[in-house]
Coordinates of C-alpha atoms in Angstrom, one line a residue:
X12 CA 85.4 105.3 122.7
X13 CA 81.7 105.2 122.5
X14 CA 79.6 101.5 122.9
X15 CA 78.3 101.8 119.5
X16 CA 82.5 101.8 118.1
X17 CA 84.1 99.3 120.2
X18 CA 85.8 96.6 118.2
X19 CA 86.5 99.2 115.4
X20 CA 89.1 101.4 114.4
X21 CA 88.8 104.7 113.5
X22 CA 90.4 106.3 110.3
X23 CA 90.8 110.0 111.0
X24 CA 93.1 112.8 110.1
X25 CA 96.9 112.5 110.4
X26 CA 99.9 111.2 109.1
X27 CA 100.1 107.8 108.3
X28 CA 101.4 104.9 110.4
X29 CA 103.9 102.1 108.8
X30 CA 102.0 99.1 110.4
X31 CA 104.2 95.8 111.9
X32 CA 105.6 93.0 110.5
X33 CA 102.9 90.9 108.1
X34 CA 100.3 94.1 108.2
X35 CA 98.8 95.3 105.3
X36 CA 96.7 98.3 104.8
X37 CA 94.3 98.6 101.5
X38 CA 91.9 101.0 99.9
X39 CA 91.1 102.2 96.6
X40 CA 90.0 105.9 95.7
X41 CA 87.0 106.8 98.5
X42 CA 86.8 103.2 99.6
X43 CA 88.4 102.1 102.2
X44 CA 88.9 97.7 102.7
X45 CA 90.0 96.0 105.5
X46 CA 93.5 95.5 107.4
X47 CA 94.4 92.2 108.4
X48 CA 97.4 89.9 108.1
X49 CA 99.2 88.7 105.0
X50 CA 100.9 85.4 104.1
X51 CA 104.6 87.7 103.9
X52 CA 107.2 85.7 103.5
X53 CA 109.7 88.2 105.3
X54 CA 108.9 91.4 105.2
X55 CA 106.1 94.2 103.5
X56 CA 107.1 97.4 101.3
X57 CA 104.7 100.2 101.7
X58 CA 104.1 101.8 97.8
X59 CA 103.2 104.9 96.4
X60 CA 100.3 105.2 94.0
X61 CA 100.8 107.5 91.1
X62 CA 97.8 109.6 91.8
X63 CA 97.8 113.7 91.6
X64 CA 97.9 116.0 94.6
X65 CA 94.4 116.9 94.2
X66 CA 93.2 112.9 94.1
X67 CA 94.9 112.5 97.0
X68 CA 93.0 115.0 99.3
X69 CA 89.5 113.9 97.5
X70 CA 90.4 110.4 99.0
X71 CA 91.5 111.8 102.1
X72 CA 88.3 113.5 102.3
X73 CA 86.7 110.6 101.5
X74 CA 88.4 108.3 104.1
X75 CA 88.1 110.4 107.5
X76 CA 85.3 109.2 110.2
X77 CA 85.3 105.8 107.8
X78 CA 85.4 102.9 110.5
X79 CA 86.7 99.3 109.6
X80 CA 86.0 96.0 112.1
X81 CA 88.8 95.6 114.3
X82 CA 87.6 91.2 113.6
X83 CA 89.8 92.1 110.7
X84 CA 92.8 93.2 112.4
X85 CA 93.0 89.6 114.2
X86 CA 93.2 90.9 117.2
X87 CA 95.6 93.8 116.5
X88 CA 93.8 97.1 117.6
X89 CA 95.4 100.1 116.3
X90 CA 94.2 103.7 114.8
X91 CA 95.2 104.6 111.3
X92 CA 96.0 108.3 110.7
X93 CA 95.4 109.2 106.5
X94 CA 97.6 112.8 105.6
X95 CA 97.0 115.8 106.8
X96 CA 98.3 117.4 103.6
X97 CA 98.1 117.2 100.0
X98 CA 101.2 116.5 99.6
X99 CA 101.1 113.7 100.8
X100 CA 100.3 110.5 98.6
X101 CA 98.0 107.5 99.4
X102 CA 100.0 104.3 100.5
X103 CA 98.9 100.8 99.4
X104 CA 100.7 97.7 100.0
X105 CA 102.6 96.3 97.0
X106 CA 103.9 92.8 96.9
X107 CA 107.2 93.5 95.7
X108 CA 109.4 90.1 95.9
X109 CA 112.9 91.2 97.0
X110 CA 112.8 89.3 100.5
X111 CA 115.4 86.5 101.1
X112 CA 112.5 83.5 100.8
X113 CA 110.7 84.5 97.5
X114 CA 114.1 85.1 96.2
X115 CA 115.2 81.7 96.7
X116 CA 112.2 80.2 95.4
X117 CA 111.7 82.4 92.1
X118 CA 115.1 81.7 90.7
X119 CA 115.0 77.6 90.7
X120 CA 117.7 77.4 88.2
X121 CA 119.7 77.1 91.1
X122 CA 119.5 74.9 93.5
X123 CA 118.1 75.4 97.2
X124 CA 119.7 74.2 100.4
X125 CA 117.0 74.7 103.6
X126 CA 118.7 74.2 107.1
X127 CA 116.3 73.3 109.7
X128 CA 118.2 74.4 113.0
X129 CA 120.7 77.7 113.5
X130 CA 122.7 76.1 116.0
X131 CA 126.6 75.3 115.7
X132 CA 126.2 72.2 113.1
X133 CA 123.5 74.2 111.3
X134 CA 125.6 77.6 110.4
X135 CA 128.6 75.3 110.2
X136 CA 127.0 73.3 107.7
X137 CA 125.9 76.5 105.8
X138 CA 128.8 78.6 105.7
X139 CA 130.7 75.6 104.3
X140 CA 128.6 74.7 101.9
X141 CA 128.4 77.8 100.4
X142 CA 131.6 78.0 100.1
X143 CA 131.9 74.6 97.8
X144 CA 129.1 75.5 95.9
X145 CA 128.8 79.4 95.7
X146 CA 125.8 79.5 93.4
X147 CA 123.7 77.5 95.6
X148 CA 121.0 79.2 97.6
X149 CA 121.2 78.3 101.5
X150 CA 118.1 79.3 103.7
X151 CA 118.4 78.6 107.5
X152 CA 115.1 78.3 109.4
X153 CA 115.7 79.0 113.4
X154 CA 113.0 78.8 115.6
X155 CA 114.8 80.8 118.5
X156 CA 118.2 82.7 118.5
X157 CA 120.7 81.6 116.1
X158 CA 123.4 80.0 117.9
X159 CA 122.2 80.0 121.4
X160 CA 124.0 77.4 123.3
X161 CA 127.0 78.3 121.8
X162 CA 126.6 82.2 123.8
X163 CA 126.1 80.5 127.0
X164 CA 128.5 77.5 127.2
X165 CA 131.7 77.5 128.8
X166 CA 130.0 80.1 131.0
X167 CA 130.2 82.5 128.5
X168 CA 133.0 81.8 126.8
X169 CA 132.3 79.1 124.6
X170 CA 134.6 75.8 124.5
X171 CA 134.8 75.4 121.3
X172 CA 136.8 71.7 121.1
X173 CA 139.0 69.7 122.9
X174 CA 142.9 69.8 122.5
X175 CA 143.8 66.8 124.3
X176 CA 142.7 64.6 121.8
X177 CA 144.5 65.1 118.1
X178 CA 143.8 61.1 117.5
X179 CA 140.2 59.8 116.3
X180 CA 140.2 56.5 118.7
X181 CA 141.2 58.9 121.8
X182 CA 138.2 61.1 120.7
X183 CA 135.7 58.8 120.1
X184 CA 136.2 57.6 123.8
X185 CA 135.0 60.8 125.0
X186 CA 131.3 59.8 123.5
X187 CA 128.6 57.5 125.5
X188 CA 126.5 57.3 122.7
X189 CA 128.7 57.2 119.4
X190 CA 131.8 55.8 120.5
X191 CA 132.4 52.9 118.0
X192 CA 130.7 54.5 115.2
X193 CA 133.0 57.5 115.6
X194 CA 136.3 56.0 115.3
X195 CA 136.2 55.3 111.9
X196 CA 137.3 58.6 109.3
X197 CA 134.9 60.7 111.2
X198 CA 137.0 63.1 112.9
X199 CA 139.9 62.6 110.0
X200 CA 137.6 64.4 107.6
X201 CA 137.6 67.6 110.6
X202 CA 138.9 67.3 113.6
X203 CA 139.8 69.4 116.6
X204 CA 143.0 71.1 115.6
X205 CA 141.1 71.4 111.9
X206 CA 138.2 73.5 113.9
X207 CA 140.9 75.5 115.1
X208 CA 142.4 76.0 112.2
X209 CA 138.9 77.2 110.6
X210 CA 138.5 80.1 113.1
X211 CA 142.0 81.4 113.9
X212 CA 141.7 81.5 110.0
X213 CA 139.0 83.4 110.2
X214 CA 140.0 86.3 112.7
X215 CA 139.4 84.5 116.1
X216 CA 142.4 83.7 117.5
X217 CA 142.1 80.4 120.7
X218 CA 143.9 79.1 123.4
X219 CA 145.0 76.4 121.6
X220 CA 147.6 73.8 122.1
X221 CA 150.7 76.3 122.0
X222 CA 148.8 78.8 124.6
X223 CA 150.4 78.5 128.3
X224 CA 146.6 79.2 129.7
X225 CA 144.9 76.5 128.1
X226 CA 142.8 74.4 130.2
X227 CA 144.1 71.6 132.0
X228 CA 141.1 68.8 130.8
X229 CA 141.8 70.2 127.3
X230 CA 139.3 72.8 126.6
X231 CA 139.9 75.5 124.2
X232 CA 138.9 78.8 124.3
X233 CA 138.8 82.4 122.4
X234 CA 141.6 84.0 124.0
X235 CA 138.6 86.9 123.9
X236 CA 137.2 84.9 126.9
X237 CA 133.8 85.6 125.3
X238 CA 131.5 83.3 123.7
X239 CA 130.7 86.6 121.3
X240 CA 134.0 85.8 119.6
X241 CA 132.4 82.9 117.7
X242 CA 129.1 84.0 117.8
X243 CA 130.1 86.8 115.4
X244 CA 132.5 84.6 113.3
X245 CA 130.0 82.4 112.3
X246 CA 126.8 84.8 111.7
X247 CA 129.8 87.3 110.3
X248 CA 130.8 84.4 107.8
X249 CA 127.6 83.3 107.2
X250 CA 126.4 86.9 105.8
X251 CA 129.6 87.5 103.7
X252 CA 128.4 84.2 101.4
X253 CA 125.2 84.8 101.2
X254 CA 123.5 82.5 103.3
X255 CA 119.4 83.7 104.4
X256 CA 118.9 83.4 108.2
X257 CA 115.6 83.3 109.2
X258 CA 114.3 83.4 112.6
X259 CA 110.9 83.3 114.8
X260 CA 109.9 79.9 112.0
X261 CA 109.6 76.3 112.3
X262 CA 109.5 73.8 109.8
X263 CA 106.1 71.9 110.8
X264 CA 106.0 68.8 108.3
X265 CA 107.9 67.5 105.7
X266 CA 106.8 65.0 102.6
X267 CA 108.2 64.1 99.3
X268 CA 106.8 65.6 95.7
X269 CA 106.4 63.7 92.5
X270 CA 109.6 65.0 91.4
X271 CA 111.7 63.5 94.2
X272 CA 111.9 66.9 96.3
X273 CA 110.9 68.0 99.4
X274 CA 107.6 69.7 100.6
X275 CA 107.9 71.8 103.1
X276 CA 105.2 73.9 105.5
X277 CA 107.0 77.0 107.6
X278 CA 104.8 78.4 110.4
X279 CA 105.6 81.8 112.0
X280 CA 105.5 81.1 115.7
X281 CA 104.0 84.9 116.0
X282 CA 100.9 84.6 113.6
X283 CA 98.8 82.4 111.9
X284 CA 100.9 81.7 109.2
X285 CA 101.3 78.8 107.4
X286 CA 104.0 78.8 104.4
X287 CA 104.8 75.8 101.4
X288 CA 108.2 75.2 100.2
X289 CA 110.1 72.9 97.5
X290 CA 113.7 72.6 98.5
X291 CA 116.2 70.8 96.8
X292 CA 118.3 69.3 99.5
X293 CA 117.6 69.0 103.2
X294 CA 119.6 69.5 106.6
X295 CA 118.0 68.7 109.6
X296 CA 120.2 70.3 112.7
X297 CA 118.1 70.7 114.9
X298 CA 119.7 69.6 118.2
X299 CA 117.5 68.3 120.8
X300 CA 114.7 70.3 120.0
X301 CA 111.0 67.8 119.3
X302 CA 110.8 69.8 115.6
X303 CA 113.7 67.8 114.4
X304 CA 112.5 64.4 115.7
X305 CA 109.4 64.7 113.8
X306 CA 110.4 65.8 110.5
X307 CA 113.1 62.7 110.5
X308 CA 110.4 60.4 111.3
X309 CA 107.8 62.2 108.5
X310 CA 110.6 61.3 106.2
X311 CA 110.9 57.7 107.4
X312 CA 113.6 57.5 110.0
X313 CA 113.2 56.2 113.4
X314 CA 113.9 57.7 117.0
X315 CA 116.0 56.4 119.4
X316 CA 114.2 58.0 122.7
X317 CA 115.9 61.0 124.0
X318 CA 117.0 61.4 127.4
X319 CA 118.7 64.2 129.2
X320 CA 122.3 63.8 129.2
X321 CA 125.0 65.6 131.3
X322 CA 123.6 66.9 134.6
X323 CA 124.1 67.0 138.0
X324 CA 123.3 64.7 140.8
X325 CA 121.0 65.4 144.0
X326 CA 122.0 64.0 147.1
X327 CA 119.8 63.1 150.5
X328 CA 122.1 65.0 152.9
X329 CA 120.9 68.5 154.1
X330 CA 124.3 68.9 155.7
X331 CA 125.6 69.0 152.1
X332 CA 123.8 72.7 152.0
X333 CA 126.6 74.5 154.0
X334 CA 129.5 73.3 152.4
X335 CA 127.8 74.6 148.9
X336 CA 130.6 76.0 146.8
X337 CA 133.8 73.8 148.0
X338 CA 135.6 72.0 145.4
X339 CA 137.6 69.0 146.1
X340 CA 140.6 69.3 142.7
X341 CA 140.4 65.2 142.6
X342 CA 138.4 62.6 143.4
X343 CA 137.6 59.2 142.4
X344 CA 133.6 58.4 141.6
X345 CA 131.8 55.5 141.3
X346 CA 128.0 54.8 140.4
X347 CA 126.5 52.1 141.5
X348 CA 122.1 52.3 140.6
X349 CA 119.4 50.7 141.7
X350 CA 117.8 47.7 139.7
X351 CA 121.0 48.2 137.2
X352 CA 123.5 45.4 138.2
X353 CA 126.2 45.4 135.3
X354 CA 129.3 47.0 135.8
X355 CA 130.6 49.3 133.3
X356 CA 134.5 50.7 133.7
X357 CA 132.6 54.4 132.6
X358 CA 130.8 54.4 135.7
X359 CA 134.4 55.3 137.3
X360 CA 135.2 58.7 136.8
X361 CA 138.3 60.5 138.0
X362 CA 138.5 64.4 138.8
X363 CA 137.4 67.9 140.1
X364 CA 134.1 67.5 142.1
X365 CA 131.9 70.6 143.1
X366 CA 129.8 70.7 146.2
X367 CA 126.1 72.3 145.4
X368 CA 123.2 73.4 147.9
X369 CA 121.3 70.9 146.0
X370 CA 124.0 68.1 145.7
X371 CA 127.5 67.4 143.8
X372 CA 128.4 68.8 140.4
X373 CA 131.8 69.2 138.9
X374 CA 133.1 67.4 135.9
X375 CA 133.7 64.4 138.0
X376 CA 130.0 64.1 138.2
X377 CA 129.1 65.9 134.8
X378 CA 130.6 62.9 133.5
X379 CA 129.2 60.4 135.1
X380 CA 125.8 61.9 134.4
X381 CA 126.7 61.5 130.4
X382 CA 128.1 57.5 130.5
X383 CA 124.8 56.6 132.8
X384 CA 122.7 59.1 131.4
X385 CA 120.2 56.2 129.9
X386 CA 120.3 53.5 132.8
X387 CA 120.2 56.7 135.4
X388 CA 116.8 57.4 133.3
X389 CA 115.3 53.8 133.8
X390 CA 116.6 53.7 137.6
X391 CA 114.4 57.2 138.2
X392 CA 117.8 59.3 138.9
X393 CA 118.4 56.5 142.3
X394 CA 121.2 55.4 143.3
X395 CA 124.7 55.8 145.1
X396 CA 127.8 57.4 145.0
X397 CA 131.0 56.1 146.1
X398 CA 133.8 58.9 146.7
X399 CA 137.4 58.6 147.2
X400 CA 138.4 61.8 148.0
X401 CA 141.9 61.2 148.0
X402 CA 142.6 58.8 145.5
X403 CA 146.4 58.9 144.9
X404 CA 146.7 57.6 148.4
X405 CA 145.9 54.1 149.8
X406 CA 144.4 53.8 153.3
X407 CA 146.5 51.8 155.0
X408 CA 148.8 54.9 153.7
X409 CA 145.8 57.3 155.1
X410 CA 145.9 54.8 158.5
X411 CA 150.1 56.2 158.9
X412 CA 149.1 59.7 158.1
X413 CA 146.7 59.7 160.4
X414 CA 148.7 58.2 163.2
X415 CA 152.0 60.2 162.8
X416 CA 149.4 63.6 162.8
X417 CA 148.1 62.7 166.3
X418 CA 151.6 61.6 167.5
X419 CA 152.8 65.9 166.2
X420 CA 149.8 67.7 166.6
X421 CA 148.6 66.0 170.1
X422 CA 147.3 69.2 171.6
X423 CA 145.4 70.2 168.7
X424 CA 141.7 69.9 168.6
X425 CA 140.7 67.7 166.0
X426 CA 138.6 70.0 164.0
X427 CA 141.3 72.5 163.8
X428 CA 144.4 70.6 162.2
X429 CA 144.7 68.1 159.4
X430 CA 146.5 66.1 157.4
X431 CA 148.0 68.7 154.7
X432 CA 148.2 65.9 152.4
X433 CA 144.6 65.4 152.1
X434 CA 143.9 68.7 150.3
X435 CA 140.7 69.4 152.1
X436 CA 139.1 72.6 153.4
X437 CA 138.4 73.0 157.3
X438 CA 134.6 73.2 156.4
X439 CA 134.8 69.5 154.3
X440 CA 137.2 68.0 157.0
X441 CA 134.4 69.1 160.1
X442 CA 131.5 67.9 157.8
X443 CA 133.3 64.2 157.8
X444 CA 134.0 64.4 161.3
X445 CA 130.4 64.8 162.1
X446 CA 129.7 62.1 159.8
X447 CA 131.7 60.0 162.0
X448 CA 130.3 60.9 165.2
X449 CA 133.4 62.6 166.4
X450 CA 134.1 65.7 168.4
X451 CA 135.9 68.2 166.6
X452 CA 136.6 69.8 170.1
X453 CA 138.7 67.1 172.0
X454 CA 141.9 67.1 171.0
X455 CA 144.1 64.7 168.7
X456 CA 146.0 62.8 171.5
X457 CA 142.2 61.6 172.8
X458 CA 141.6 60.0 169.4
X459 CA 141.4 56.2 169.2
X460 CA 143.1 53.6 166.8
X461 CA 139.6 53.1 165.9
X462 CA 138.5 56.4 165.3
X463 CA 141.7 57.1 162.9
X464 CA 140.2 54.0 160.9
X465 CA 137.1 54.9 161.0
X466 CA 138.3 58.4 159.2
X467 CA 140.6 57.2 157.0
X468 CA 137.6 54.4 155.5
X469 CA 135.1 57.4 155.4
X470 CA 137.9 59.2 153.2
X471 CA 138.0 56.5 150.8
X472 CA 134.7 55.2 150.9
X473 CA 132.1 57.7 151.4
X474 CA 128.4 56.9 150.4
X475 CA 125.9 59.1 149.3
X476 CA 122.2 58.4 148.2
X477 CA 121.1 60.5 144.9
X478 CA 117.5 61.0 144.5
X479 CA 117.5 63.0 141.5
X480 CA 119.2 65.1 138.8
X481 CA 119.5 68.9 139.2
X482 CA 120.4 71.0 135.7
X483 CA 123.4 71.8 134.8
X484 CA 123.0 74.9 132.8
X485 CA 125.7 75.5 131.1
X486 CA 126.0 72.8 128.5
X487 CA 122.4 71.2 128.2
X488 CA 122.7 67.7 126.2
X489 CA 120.3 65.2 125.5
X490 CA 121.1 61.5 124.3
X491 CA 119.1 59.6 121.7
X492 CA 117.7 60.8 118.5
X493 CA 117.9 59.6 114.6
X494 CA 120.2 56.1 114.9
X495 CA 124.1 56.5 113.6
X496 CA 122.8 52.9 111.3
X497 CA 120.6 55.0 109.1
X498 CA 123.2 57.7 108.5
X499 CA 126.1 57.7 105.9
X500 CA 128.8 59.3 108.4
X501 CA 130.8 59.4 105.1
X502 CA 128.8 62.4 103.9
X503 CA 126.2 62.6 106.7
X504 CA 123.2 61.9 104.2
X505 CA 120.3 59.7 105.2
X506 CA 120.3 55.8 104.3
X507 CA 117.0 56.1 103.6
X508 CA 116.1 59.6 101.5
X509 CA 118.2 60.8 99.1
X510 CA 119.5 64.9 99.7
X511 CA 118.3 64.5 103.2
X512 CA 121.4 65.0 105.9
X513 CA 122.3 65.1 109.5
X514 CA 123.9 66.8 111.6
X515 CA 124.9 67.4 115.4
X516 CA 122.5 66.4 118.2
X517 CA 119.5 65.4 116.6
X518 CA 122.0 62.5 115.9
X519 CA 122.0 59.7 118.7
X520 CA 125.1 60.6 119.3
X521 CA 126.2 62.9 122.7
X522 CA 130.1 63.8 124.4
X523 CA 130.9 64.3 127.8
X524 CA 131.4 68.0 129.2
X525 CA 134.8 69.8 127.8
X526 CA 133.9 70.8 124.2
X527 CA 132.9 67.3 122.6
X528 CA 129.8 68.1 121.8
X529 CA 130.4 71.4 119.7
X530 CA 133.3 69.4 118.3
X531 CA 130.6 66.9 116.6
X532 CA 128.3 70.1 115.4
X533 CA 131.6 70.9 113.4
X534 CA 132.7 67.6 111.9
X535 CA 129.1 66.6 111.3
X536 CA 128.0 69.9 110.1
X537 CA 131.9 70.4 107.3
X538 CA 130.7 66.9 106.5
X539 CA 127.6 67.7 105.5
X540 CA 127.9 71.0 104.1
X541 CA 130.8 69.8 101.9
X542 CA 128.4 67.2 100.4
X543 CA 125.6 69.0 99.9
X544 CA 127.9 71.7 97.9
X545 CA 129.3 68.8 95.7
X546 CA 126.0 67.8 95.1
X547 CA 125.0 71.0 93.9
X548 CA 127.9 71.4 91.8
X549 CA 127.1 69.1 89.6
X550 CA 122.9 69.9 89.9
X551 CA 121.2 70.2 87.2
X552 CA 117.3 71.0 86.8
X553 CA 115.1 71.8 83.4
X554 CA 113.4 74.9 83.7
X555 CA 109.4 74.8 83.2
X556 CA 109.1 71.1 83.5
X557 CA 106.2 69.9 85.1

């Protein structure tokens, strides 16, 4: 292109081009106007003037070599071909309303429902909402990819609850933040085996309570093994009734109108777009995500600070690297931080503990992480760890064990025989050795009375320092958010705004690993969604008042 034509674009012969998302091309007969980007609310429908063959090619003939800005483009650069032929008819943009949006908002003698947030609680709340209230027109807004921690938890395949516990005290014990609040009729309105209910109804058949594989800590599966399972359920469900996804927005403010309803501006994270909407009721479902937190707190609630929740630990021990991978089935954790002196039974944990290049994981740890997730934030993720690794077994028990394996296994060399009983690979039983000072290469008759007290202590008792949390990415949780006190867990609607609800982690309420946490998104968002149906059942709004 020539220095005299940069920054312009060039209309020349050709066929013409169907431009992106949100383009818009216009010209009248033999004058051509500018391209640039349109307010669309979803998507553009390219028109056909009614103009005869022979108009057409005096326009096209009028068009070619005609050069337009490329400032009006915004920054898009792209060359747009007119028809070679005849034939061919001039294309304007018409602004035909038969997206989802301008549906929604055109026929306001029905009411509208706007979800902020396509996670689980979000579709959830959509899908059953619909279902109440039929007639009632449910827009989701998702800033990312609808249902996204629900593809990657479980490693893929997606726990969606937890069978272990049918009754709502035993369930509520399972949340740090929530606990009390929860055992009220919380889970009685939908619990667990009603989730389960809701999607082996609904074509996915689980690993439920009846299934010989289901997990061991109570986690239940698709018997698809695939997260995709749901995934489809849900967005498959959500289609059937009608319910508008739309992703790639955000909600970026919300206020109150003279008529009691809300105002809303959607933003297109892509372009400068900037969109107003009057909804009748409101679901904010957002999870952790800093969009929810604001809107709650435009609309008068408060913010209890978040803080990651459910991680895993790292440990000052390089000698931890080569074990990376072992699993010890059960052990028995305590937490002990620094400048935090109460003692809290939670900060016990019994169970499965994972060995890490970077430190321990496992749920053992996972759920230690979730009880101490707030003091662990003021301490700076410092502290200790006290491990029992075998903690069925007391150690003046260990002490005979010990013993009576030197007295058999004499000629031995100490790194290459153990204890059976202790459960623990030859890698783990040489790193505690060395932790101990001993030499794995003398054999078991050489071993002091000492030494065997020394060992069986450092099995019951070992220390380690943790300097900091790693990730645990798998099931990413964050504690704090809008306080349970300004929430009606009855129907999940705000205390303070009427038609404004709640639902899943924006909530300061969080579960421990092992399918608590998608278990909330589902009472909180039935809950919800079954009130805002009601609600709209029974709506009624005059037409052309002002």
């Amino acid at each position: 292109m020539r220095p005299e034509h940069r920054g312009q674009v060039l209309i020349a012969k050709g066929s013409l081009r169907r431009r992106k998302f949100g383009q818009r091309l216009h010209y009248r007969r033999g004058k051509a106007t500018t391209l640039r980007k349109q307010p669309a609310i979803h998507q553009t429908e390219w028109c056909a003037h009614s103009t005869t063959s022979s108009e057409a090619v005096q326009q096209n003939t009028a068009m070619k070599g005609v050069r337009l800005p490329c400032s009006s483009l915004l920054g898009v650069s792209l060359t747009v071909r007119l028809a070679r032929t005849s034939s061919r008819l001039p294309f304007t943009c018409c602004e035909r309303k038969f997206c989802s949006t301008t549906r929604c908002l055109e026929n306001r003698s029905k009411p509208l429902l706007l979800v902020v947030g396509g996670g689980a609680a979000g579709i959830y709340a959509s899908v059953r909402a619909k279902e109440v209230a039929p007639h009632l027109n449910v827009l989701v807004i998702e800033k990312g990819k609808p249902l996204s921690k629900v593809r990657i938890s479980g490693g893929g395949r997606c726990n969606v609850t937890n069978g272990n516990f049918l009754e709502n005290k035993g369930l509520a014990g399972n949340y740090p933040r929530g606990n009390k609040e929860l055992k009220g009729a919380y889970f009685s309105t939908h619990g667990p085996q009603d989730t389960m209910s809701w999607f082996s109804s609904h074509g996915v058949d689980l690993k439920n309570l009846a299934f010989p594989q289901i997990e061991e800590d109570g986690r239940v599966f698709p018997v698809s093994n695939t997260s995709a399972s749901i995934v489809d359920c849900l967005l498959g469900e959500a289609k059937e009734r009608g319910v508008q996804l739309h992703t790639g927005k955000v909600i970026s403010s919300a206020s109150i109108s003279c008529k009691g309803k809300f105002n809303l501006k959607m933003e297109k994270r892509t372009i400068d777009y900037v969109e107003d909407i009057e909804v009748d009721f409101l679901l904010v479902s957002t999870g952790s995500n800093q969009q929810g937190y604001q809107l709650a707190v435009q609309l008068g609630h408060s913010i209890v600070q978040p803080m990651p929740s459910i991680f895993t630990f790292k440990i000052e021990d390089t000698k931890l690297q080569s074990l990376s991978g072992i699993t010890l089935p059960k052990v028995k954790a305590k937490l002990k931080l620094e400048n935090i002196y109460k003692n809290q039974p939670e900060y016990t944990q019994v169970g499965p503990m994972l060995v890490t290049h970077w430190g321990l994981s496992g749920p053992v740890i996972l759920r230690l992480s979730a009880w101490g997730a707030r003091d662990l934030f003021l301490s700076e993720y410092k502290g200790f760890l006290c491990i029992d690794f075998i903690p069925d077994i007391n150690v003046e028990d260990l002490k005979v064990i010990l013993s009576q394996h030197r007295d058999h296994m004499a000629k031995q060399q100490l790194s290459n025989s153990f204890p059976s009983e202790f459960g623990l690979v030859k890698r783990f039983w040489g790193y505690l050795l060395d932790r101990e000072g001993l030499d794995g290469d003398q054999p078991w008759a050489c071993i002091a009375n000492k030494s065997l007290n020394s060992i069986a202590l450092l099995l019951k008792q070992c220390s380690f320092k943790v300097v900091g949390k790693g990730q645990f990415k798998e099931e990413f949780v964050t504690s704090g958010g809008v306080p349970l006190s300004e929430i009606n867990l009855s129907n999940m609607e705000s205390r303070i705004r009427r038609n404004l609800f709640f639902a899943g982690e924006v909530l300061n309420v969080d579960g421990i690993t092992g399918g608590f946490n998608f278990q909330n998104a589902w009472t909180g968002g039935y809950i919800a969604g079954t009130s805002i149906g009601e609600l709209a059942s029974s709506y009624n709004q005059h037409v052309g008042v002002v």
